[in-house]
Amino acid sequence: MAADEKDRLGNKLHDVEKAREDQWARQRDIELIEKLRTRLSQTTCRDCKQFLVPKTEHGVLMYACPDGHGAWLDASALKVALKEHK
Ligand SMILES: [Zn+2]
C-alpha cells in the first residue's frame, strides 16, 4: 500500500470514528434532556404545589408554575436568558 493511500485510509477511519463519537454525544444529549424533562415534569411549584409546565420564553425553555408563581431554568438556559437580556 502506498504511503498516501495509507494516509487516506487513516483519514477515512478517523472520519468514521468522529461520526460515531458525534452520534454517541447526540444520543447522550437526547437522553439527558429526556431525563431532565421527566424529572421536571414531576417538579411542583413551591407555593401552590401544581406541576410545572414546559414553557418557551424568547427561545429559552423553562418550566413554570401555571399560575405564574415562578419558573425553573437549568444553568445553560439561564446563561442564554441573561445574555439576551444585556
Ligand atoms: Zn404556583
mmCIF file of N, CA, C and O and ligand atoms in Angstrom:
data_model
loop_
_atom_site.group_PDB
_atom_site.id
_atom_site.type_symbol
_atom_site.label_atom_id
_atom_site.label_comp_id
_atom_site.label_asym_id
_atom_site.label_seq_id
_atom_site.Cartn_x
_atom_site.Cartn_y
_atom_site.Cartn_z
ATOM 1 N N MET A 1 0.848 -1.188 0.000
ATOM 2 C CA MET A 1 0.000 0.000 0.000
ATOM 3 C C MET A 1 0.886 1.242 0.000
ATOM 4 O O MET A 1 1.802 1.361 0.802
ATOM 5 N N ALA A 2 0.603 2.173 -0.886
ATOM 6 C CA ALA A 2 1.392 3.398 -0.970
ATOM 7 C C ALA A 2 1.125 4.267 0.248
ATOM 8 O O ALA A 2 0.071 4.151 0.884
ATOM 9 N N ALA A 3 2.112 5.126 0.538
ATOM 10 C CA ALA A 3 2.018 5.944 1.752
ATOM 11 C C ALA A 3 0.790 6.858 1.731
ATOM 12 O O ALA A 3 0.082 6.976 2.745
ATOM 13 N N ASP A 4 0.537 7.491 0.567
ATOM 14 C CA ASP A 4 -0.611 8.416 0.540
ATOM 15 C C ASP A 4 -1.940 7.668 0.647
ATOM 16 O O ASP A 4 -2.919 8.178 1.187
ATOM 17 N N GLU A 5 -1.908 6.431 0.136
ATOM 18 C CA GLU A 5 -3.118 5.603 0.233
ATOM 19 C C GLU A 5 -3.393 5.263 1.712
ATOM 20 O O GLU A 5 -4.529 5.265 2.158
ATOM 21 N N LYS A 6 -2.301 4.992 2.418
ATOM 22 C CA LYS A 6 -2.407 4.685 3.837
ATOM 23 C C LYS A 6 -2.962 5.888 4.601
ATOM 24 O O LYS A 6 -3.791 5.750 5.502
ATOM 25 N N ASP A 7 -2.477 7.078 4.204
ATOM 26 C CA ASP A 7 -2.967 8.306 4.845
ATOM 27 C C ASP A 7 -4.462 8.483 4.626
ATOM 28 O O ASP A 7 -5.191 8.837 5.540
ATOM 29 N N ARG A 8 -4.866 8.248 3.377
ATOM 30 C CA ARG A 8 -6.281 8.409 3.058
ATOM 31 C C ARG A 8 -7.140 7.450 3.882
ATOM 32 O O ARG A 8 -8.187 7.815 4.381
ATOM 33 N N LEU A 9 -6.637 6.205 4.006
ATOM 34 C CA LEU A 9 -7.357 5.213 4.797
ATOM 35 C C LEU A 9 -7.424 5.658 6.261
ATOM 36 O O LEU A 9 -8.471 5.555 6.902
ATOM 37 N N GLY A 10 -6.310 6.208 6.738
ATOM 38 C CA GLY A 10 -6.255 6.716 8.115
ATOM 39 C C GLY A 10 -7.262 7.827 8.321
ATOM 40 O O GLY A 10 -7.981 7.843 9.316
ATOM 41 N N ASN A 11 -7.324 8.733 7.355
ATOM 42 C CA ASN A 11 -8.289 9.849 7.445
ATOM 43 C C ASN A 11 -9.718 9.333 7.444
ATOM 44 O O ASN A 11 -10.571 9.819 8.181
ATOM 45 N N LYS A 12 -9.948 8.345 6.572
ATOM 46 C CA LYS A 12 -11.291 7.766 6.457
ATOM 47 C C LYS A 12 -11.698 7.133 7.797
ATOM 48 O O LYS A 12 -12.802 7.359 8.281
ATOM 49 N N LEU A 13 -10.773 6.381 8.377
ATOM 50 C CA LEU A 13 -11.057 5.742 9.669
ATOM 51 C C LEU A 13 -11.328 6.790 10.734
ATOM 52 O O LEU A 13 -12.213 6.643 11.562
ATOM 53 N N HIS A 14 -10.555 7.870 10.679
ATOM 54 C CA HIS A 14 -10.728 8.959 11.639
ATOM 55 C C HIS A 14 -12.115 9.576 11.478
ATOM 56 O O HIS A 14 -12.794 9.862 12.470
ATOM 57 N N ASP A 15 -12.541 9.768 10.213
ATOM 58 C CA ASP A 15 -13.874 10.328 9.946
ATOM 59 C C ASP A 15 -14.967 9.432 10.523
ATOM 60 O O ASP A 15 -15.923 9.910 11.132
ATOM 61 N N VAL A 16 -14.806 8.133 10.309
ATOM 62 C CA VAL A 16 -15.808 7.174 10.793
ATOM 63 C C VAL A 16 -15.875 7.227 12.317
ATOM 64 O O VAL A 16 -16.956 7.270 12.902
ATOM 65 N N GLU A 17 -14.684 7.280 12.939
ATOM 66 C CA GLU A 17 -14.620 7.346 14.393
ATOM 67 C C GLU A 17 -15.292 8.613 14.906
ATOM 68 O O GLU A 17 -16.054 8.594 15.869
ATOM 69 N N LYS A 18 -15.012 9.717 14.224
ATOM 70 C CA LYS A 18 -15.561 11.024 14.603
ATOM 71 C C LYS A 18 -17.083 10.995 14.498
ATOM 72 O O LYS A 18 -17.775 11.459 15.399
ATOM 73 N N ALA A 19 -17.580 10.428 13.414
ATOM 74 C CA ALA A 19 -19.026 10.351 13.204
ATOM 75 C C ALA A 19 -19.682 9.530 14.306
ATOM 76 O O ALA A 19 -20.748 9.872 14.804
ATOM 77 N N ARG A 20 -18.991 8.440 14.696
ATOM 78 C CA ARG A 20 -19.526 7.593 15.765
ATOM 79 C C ARG A 20 -19.576 8.348 17.085
ATOM 80 O O ARG A 20 -20.539 8.255 17.830
ATOM 81 N N GLU A 21 -18.506 9.129 17.370
ATOM 82 C CA GLU A 21 -18.470 9.911 18.601
ATOM 83 C C GLU A 21 -19.576 10.962 18.611
ATOM 84 O O GLU A 21 -20.234 11.172 19.621
ATOM 85 N N ASP A 22 -19.759 11.634 17.452
ATOM 86 C CA ASP A 22 -20.812 12.650 17.346
ATOM 87 C C ASP A 22 -22.174 12.034 17.618
ATOM 88 O O ASP A 22 -22.982 12.607 18.339
ATOM 89 N N GLN A 23 -22.385 10.869 17.035
ATOM 90 C CA GLN A 23 -23.673 10.194 17.204
ATOM 91 C C GLN A 23 -23.880 9.826 18.675
ATOM 92 O O GLN A 23 -24.961 9.997 19.217
ATOM 93 N N TRP A 24 -22.792 9.359 19.299
ATOM 94 C CA TRP A 24 -22.864 8.984 20.705
ATOM 95 C C TRP A 24 -23.201 10.209 21.561
ATOM 96 O O TRP A 24 -24.049 10.137 22.446
ATOM 97 N N ALA A 25 -22.542 11.345 21.258
ATOM 98 C CA ALA A 25 -22.773 12.573 22.022
ATOM 99 C C ALA A 25 -24.203 13.063 21.837
ATOM 100 O O ALA A 25 -24.844 13.505 22.784
ATOM 101 N N ARG A 26 -24.702 12.970 20.597
ATOM 102 C CA ARG A 26 -26.076 13.382 20.322
ATOM 103 C C ARG A 26 -27.061 12.526 21.100
ATOM 104 O O ARG A 26 -27.978 13.032 21.717
ATOM 105 N N GLN A 27 -26.808 11.212 21.075
ATOM 106 C CA GLN A 27 -27.669 10.269 21.782
ATOM 107 C C GLN A 27 -27.660 10.572 23.284
ATOM 108 O O GLN A 27 -28.694 10.570 23.931
ATOM 109 N N ARG A 28 -26.470 10.878 23.801
ATOM 110 C CA ARG A 28 -26.331 11.175 25.220
ATOM 111 C C ARG A 28 -27.090 12.459 25.572
ATOM 112 O O ARG A 28 -27.752 12.537 26.595
ATOM 113 N N ASP A 29 -27.005 13.468 24.684
ATOM 114 C CA ASP A 29 -27.743 14.718 24.891
ATOM 115 C C ASP A 29 -29.240 14.451 24.943
ATOM 116 O O ASP A 29 -29.938 14.974 25.805
ATOM 117 N N ILE A 30 -29.709 13.648 23.997
ATOM 118 C CA ILE A 30 -31.135 13.325 23.941
ATOM 119 C C ILE A 30 -31.563 12.661 25.243
ATOM 120 O O ILE A 30 -32.587 13.007 25.824
ATOM 121 N N GLU A 31 -30.722 11.729 25.726
ATOM 122 C CA GLU A 31 -31.062 11.024 26.965
ATOM 123 C C GLU A 31 -31.070 11.963 28.161
ATOM 124 O O GLU A 31 -31.937 11.874 29.028
ATOM 125 N N LEU A 32 -30.093 12.887 28.198
ATOM 126 C CA LEU A 32 -30.023 13.847 29.306
ATOM 127 C C LEU A 32 -31.238 14.765 29.316
ATOM 128 O O LEU A 32 -31.815 15.025 30.359
ATOM 129 N N ILE A 33 -31.604 15.247 28.121
ATOM 130 C CA ILE A 33 -32.763 16.140 28.008
ATOM 131 C C ILE A 33 -34.024 15.400 28.436
ATOM 132 O O ILE A 33 -34.861 15.931 29.162
ATOM 133 N N GLU A 34 -34.113 14.145 28.000
ATOM 134 C CA GLU A 34 -35.272 13.326 28.344
ATOM 135 C C GLU A 34 -35.369 13.125 29.856
ATOM 136 O O GLU A 34 -36.435 13.253 30.444
ATOM 137 N N LYS A 35 -34.213 12.868 30.485
ATOM 138 C CA LYS A 35 -34.161 12.670 31.927
ATOM 139 C C LYS A 35 -34.593 13.935 32.657
ATOM 140 O O LYS A 35 -35.364 13.897 33.600
ATOM 141 N N LEU A 36 -34.059 15.072 32.171
ATOM 142 C CA LEU A 36 -34.377 16.367 32.769
ATOM 143 C C LEU A 36 -35.872 16.645 32.640
ATOM 144 O O LEU A 36 -36.524 17.099 33.572
ATOM 145 N N ARG A 37 -36.395 16.349 31.459
ATOM 146 C CA ARG A 37 -37.812 16.577 31.185
ATOM 147 C C ARG A 37 -38.673 15.747 32.146
ATOM 148 O O ARG A 37 -39.638 16.234 32.710
ATOM 149 N N THR A 38 -38.287 14.483 32.313
ATOM 150 C CA THR A 38 -39.039 13.586 33.195
ATOM 151 C C THR A 38 -38.991 14.098 34.624
ATOM 152 O O THR A 38 -40.003 14.175 35.305
ATOM 153 N N ARG A 39 -37.807 14.512 35.048
ATOM 154 C CA ARG A 39 -37.627 14.984 36.423
ATOM 155 C C ARG A 39 -38.445 16.259 36.644
ATOM 156 O O ARG A 39 -39.113 16.411 37.650
ATOM 157 N N LEU A 40 -38.367 17.171 35.652
ATOM 158 C CA LEU A 40 -39.055 18.450 35.806
ATOM 159 C C LEU A 40 -40.564 18.313 35.705
ATOM 160 O O LEU A 40 -41.288 19.065 36.339
ATOM 161 N N SER A 41 -41.020 17.335 34.920
ATOM 162 C CA SER A 41 -42.466 17.178 34.800
ATOM 163 C C SER A 41 -43.050 16.659 36.105
ATOM 164 O O SER A 41 -44.258 16.647 36.289
ATOM 165 N N GLN A 42 -42.166 16.223 37.021
ATOM 166 C CA GLN A 42 -42.634 15.771 38.331
ATOM 167 C C GLN A 42 -42.343 16.806 39.409
ATOM 168 O O GLN A 42 -42.559 16.571 40.582
ATOM 169 N N THR A 43 -41.810 17.963 38.978
ATOM 170 C CA THR A 43 -41.488 19.015 39.931
ATOM 171 C C THR A 43 -42.705 19.904 40.137
ATOM 172 O O THR A 43 -43.392 20.258 39.189
ATOM 173 N N THR A 44 -42.949 20.253 41.379
ATOM 174 C CA THR A 44 -44.126 21.071 41.676
ATOM 175 C C THR A 44 -43.716 22.466 42.134
ATOM 176 O O THR A 44 -42.597 22.672 42.603
ATOM 177 N N CYS A 45 -44.622 23.387 41.990
ATOM 178 C CA CYS A 45 -44.417 24.763 42.437
ATOM 179 C C CYS A 45 -44.312 24.764 43.964
ATOM 180 O O CYS A 45 -45.083 24.101 44.639
ATOM 181 N N ARG A 46 -43.361 25.535 44.487
ATOM 182 C CA ARG A 46 -43.193 25.547 45.952
ATOM 183 C C ARG A 46 -44.340 26.291 46.649
ATOM 184 O O ARG A 46 -44.559 26.129 47.834
ATOM 185 N N ASP A 47 -45.063 27.135 45.896
ATOM 186 C CA ASP A 47 -46.150 27.899 46.513
ATOM 187 C C ASP A 47 -47.492 27.168 46.461
ATOM 188 O O ASP A 47 -48.193 27.081 47.454
ATOM 189 N N CYS A 48 -47.852 26.680 45.246
ATOM 190 C CA CYS A 48 -49.193 26.102 45.115
ATOM 191 C C CYS A 48 -49.182 24.594 44.861
ATOM 192 O O CYS A 48 -50.230 23.979 44.768
ATOM 193 N N LYS A 49 -47.952 24.021 44.744
ATOM 194 C CA LYS A 49 -47.780 22.573 44.580
ATOM 195 C C LYS A 49 -48.346 22.005 43.269
ATOM 196 O O LYS A 49 -48.515 20.797 43.141
ATOM 197 N N GLN A 50 -48.643 22.864 42.296
ATOM 198 C CA GLN A 50 -49.068 22.365 40.983
ATOM 199 C C GLN A 50 -47.814 21.935 40.227
ATOM 200 O O GLN A 50 -46.727 22.471 40.459
ATOM 201 N N PHE A 51 -47.986 21.007 39.296
ATOM 202 C CA PHE A 51 -46.840 20.585 38.488
ATOM 203 C C PHE A 51 -46.409 21.712 37.563
ATOM 204 O O PHE A 51 -47.257 22.432 37.017
ATOM 205 N N LEU A 52 -45.085 21.872 37.410
ATOM 206 C CA LEU A 52 -44.558 22.886 36.498
ATOM 207 C C LEU A 52 -44.826 22.441 35.067
ATOM 208 O O LEU A 52 -44.838 21.251 34.774
ATOM 209 N N VAL A 53 -45.044 23.397 34.189
ATOM 210 C CA VAL A 53 -45.311 23.076 32.786
ATOM 211 C C VAL A 53 -44.211 23.685 31.910
ATOM 212 O O VAL A 53 -43.729 24.782 32.186
ATOM 213 N N PRO A 54 -43.791 22.951 30.849
ATOM 214 C CA PRO A 54 -42.755 23.498 29.972
ATOM 215 C C PRO A 54 -43.269 24.729 29.234
ATOM 216 O O PRO A 54 -44.427 24.769 28.814
ATOM 217 N N LYS A 55 -42.388 25.715 29.100
ATOM 218 C CA LYS A 55 -42.774 26.986 28.503
ATOM 219 C C LYS A 55 -41.548 27.567 27.826
ATOM 220 O O LYS A 55 -40.444 27.468 28.367
ATOM 221 N N THR A 56 -41.711 28.143 26.654
ATOM 222 C CA THR A 56 -40.577 28.763 25.977
ATOM 223 C C THR A 56 -40.805 30.267 25.910
ATOM 224 O O THR A 56 -41.791 30.723 25.358
ATOM 225 N N GLU A 57 -39.900 31.014 26.528
ATOM 226 C CA GLU A 57 -39.955 32.484 26.508
ATOM 227 C C GLU A 57 -38.701 32.977 25.807
ATOM 228 O O GLU A 57 -37.603 32.668 26.235
ATOM 229 N N HIS A 58 -38.862 33.758 24.741
ATOM 230 C CA HIS A 58 -37.724 34.274 23.971
ATOM 231 C C HIS A 58 -36.743 33.170 23.598
ATOM 232 O O HIS A 58 -35.532 33.349 23.703
ATOM 233 N N GLY A 59 -37.276 32.016 23.240
ATOM 234 C CA GLY A 59 -36.436 30.906 22.802
ATOM 235 C C GLY A 59 -35.756 30.153 23.928
ATOM 236 O O GLY A 59 -34.934 29.282 23.680
ATOM 237 N N VAL A 60 -36.063 30.490 25.181
ATOM 238 C CA VAL A 60 -35.448 29.801 26.315
ATOM 239 C C VAL A 60 -36.476 28.878 26.951
ATOM 240 O O VAL A 60 -37.563 29.322 27.343
ATOM 241 N N LEU A 61 -36.105 27.603 27.043
ATOM 242 C CA LEU A 61 -37.022 26.625 27.629
ATOM 243 C C LEU A 61 -36.975 26.701 29.148
ATOM 244 O O LEU A 61 -35.900 26.716 29.743
ATOM 245 N N MET A 62 -38.129 26.792 29.739
ATOM 246 C CA MET A 62 -38.201 26.792 31.195
ATOM 247 C C MET A 62 -39.428 26.006 31.635
ATOM 248 O O MET A 62 -40.277 25.670 30.818
ATOM 249 N N TYR A 63 -39.475 25.727 32.917
ATOM 250 C CA TYR A 63 -40.628 25.042 33.483
ATOM 251 C C TYR A 63 -41.257 26.000 34.467
ATOM 252 O O TYR A 63 -40.586 26.461 35.388
ATOM 253 N N ALA A 64 -42.502 26.327 34.231
ATOM 254 C CA ALA A 64 -43.129 27.377 35.025
ATOM 255 C C ALA A 64 -44.390 26.891 35.718
ATOM 256 O O ALA A 64 -45.068 25.971 35.242
ATOM 257 N N CYS A 65 -44.691 27.542 36.821
ATOM 258 C CA CYS A 65 -45.955 27.304 37.513
ATOM 259 C C CYS A 65 -47.080 27.818 36.611
ATOM 260 O O CYS A 65 -46.979 28.919 36.082
ATOM 261 N N PRO A 66 -48.159 27.048 36.424
ATOM 262 C CA PRO A 66 -49.258 27.518 35.567
ATOM 263 C C PRO A 66 -49.920 28.780 36.104
ATOM 264 O O PRO A 66 -50.531 29.526 35.349
ATOM 265 N N ASP A 67 -49.781 29.044 37.402
ATOM 266 C CA ASP A 67 -50.361 30.262 37.982
ATOM 267 C C ASP A 67 -49.343 31.397 38.099
ATOM 268 O O ASP A 67 -49.624 32.437 38.706
ATOM 269 N N GLY A 68 -48.156 31.188 37.537
ATOM 270 C CA GLY A 68 -47.177 32.274 37.480
ATOM 271 C C GLY A 68 -46.424 32.567 38.772
ATOM 272 O O GLY A 68 -45.920 33.670 38.959
ATOM 273 N N HIS A 69 -46.325 31.599 39.677
ATOM 274 C CA HIS A 69 -45.575 31.835 40.912
ATOM 275 C C HIS A 69 -44.073 31.847 40.697
ATOM 276 O O HIS A 69 -43.342 32.406 41.504
ATOM 277 N N GLY A 70 -43.635 31.194 39.628
ATOM 278 C CA GLY A 70 -42.202 31.168 39.374
ATOM 279 C C GLY A 70 -41.875 30.201 38.265
ATOM 280 O O GLY A 70 -42.764 29.541 37.710
ATOM 281 N N ALA A 71 -40.587 30.146 37.906
ATOM 282 C CA ALA A 71 -40.151 29.262 36.838
ATOM 283 C C ALA A 71 -38.803 28.671 37.190
ATOM 284 O O ALA A 71 -38.053 29.229 37.993
ATOM 285 N N TRP A 72 -38.529 27.534 36.600
ATOM 286 C CA TRP A 72 -37.261 26.862 36.828
ATOM 287 C C TRP A 72 -36.526 26.764 35.496
ATOM 288 O O TRP A 72 -37.102 26.344 34.507
ATOM 289 N N LEU A 73 -35.268 27.217 35.479
ATOM 290 C CA LEU A 73 -34.441 27.103 34.269
ATOM 291 C C LEU A 73 -33.191 26.331 34.638
ATOM 292 O O LEU A 73 -32.699 26.466 35.764
ATOM 293 N N ASP A 74 -32.637 25.565 33.697
ATOM 294 C CA ASP A 74 -31.355 24.963 34.019
ATOM 295 C C ASP A 74 -30.267 25.998 33.754
ATOM 296 O O ASP A 74 -30.521 27.048 33.165
ATOM 297 N N ALA A 75 -29.062 25.729 34.246
ATOM 298 C CA ALA A 75 -27.991 26.731 34.223
ATOM 299 C C ALA A 75 -27.696 27.243 32.817
ATOM 300 O O ALA A 75 -27.516 28.449 32.618
ATOM 301 N N SER A 76 -27.691 26.367 31.827
ATOM 302 C CA SER A 76 -27.359 26.803 30.469
ATOM 303 C C SER A 76 -28.467 27.693 29.900
ATOM 304 O O SER A 76 -28.189 28.678 29.216
ATOM 305 N N ALA A 77 -29.716 27.385 30.220
ATOM 306 C CA ALA A 77 -30.831 28.212 29.759
ATOM 307 C C ALA A 77 -30.785 29.582 30.432
ATOM 308 O O ALA A 77 -31.065 30.603 29.804
ATOM 309 N N LEU A 78 -30.395 29.600 31.692
ATOM 310 C CA LEU A 78 -30.294 30.860 32.425
ATOM 311 C C LEU A 78 -29.210 31.744 31.799
ATOM 312 O O LEU A 78 -29.407 32.953 31.621
ATOM 313 N N LYS A 79 -28.077 31.133 31.446
ATOM 314 C CA LYS A 79 -26.989 31.875 30.801
ATOM 315 C C LYS A 79 -27.476 32.528 29.516
ATOM 316 O O LYS A 79 -27.199 33.688 29.255
ATOM 317 N N VAL A 80 -28.218 31.741 28.711
ATOM 318 C CA VAL A 80 -28.746 32.260 27.445
ATOM 319 C C VAL A 80 -29.683 33.424 27.725
ATOM 320 O O VAL A 80 -29.609 34.478 27.094
ATOM 321 N N ALA A 81 -30.552 33.260 28.734
ATOM 322 C CA ALA A 81 -31.517 34.298 29.068
ATOM 323 C C ALA A 81 -30.832 35.584 29.507
ATOM 324 O O ALA A 81 -31.236 36.679 29.113
ATOM 325 N N LEU A 82 -29.771 35.443 30.308
ATOM 326 C CA LEU A 82 -29.065 36.628 30.788
ATOM 327 C C LEU A 82 -28.326 37.335 29.659
ATOM 328 O O LEU A 82 -28.261 38.556 29.607
ATOM 329 N N LYS A 83 -27.798 36.547 28.731
ATOM 330 C CA LYS A 83 -27.082 37.108 27.585
ATOM 331 C C LYS A 83 -28.060 37.901 26.723
ATOM 332 O O LYS A 83 -27.743 38.981 26.268
ATOM 333 N N GLU A 84 -29.275 37.340 26.527
ATOM 334 C CA GLU A 84 -30.306 38.001 25.719
ATOM 335 C C GLU A 84 -30.711 39.317 26.377
ATOM 336 O O GLU A 84 -31.054 40.282 25.703
ATOM 337 N N HIS A 85 -30.700 39.343 27.679
ATOM 338 C CA HIS A 85 -31.178 40.492 28.441
ATOM 339 C C HIS A 85 -30.257 41.696 28.289
ATOM 340 O O HIS A 85 -30.718 42.829 28.311
ATOM 341 N N LYS A 86 -28.947 41.454 28.136
ATOM 342 C CA LYS A 86 -27.962 42.540 28.060
ATOM 343 C C LYS A 86 -28.200 43.494 26.908
ATOM 344 O O LYS A 86 -28.591 43.104 25.856
HETATM 345 ZN ZN ZN B 1 -47.575 28.040 41.792
#
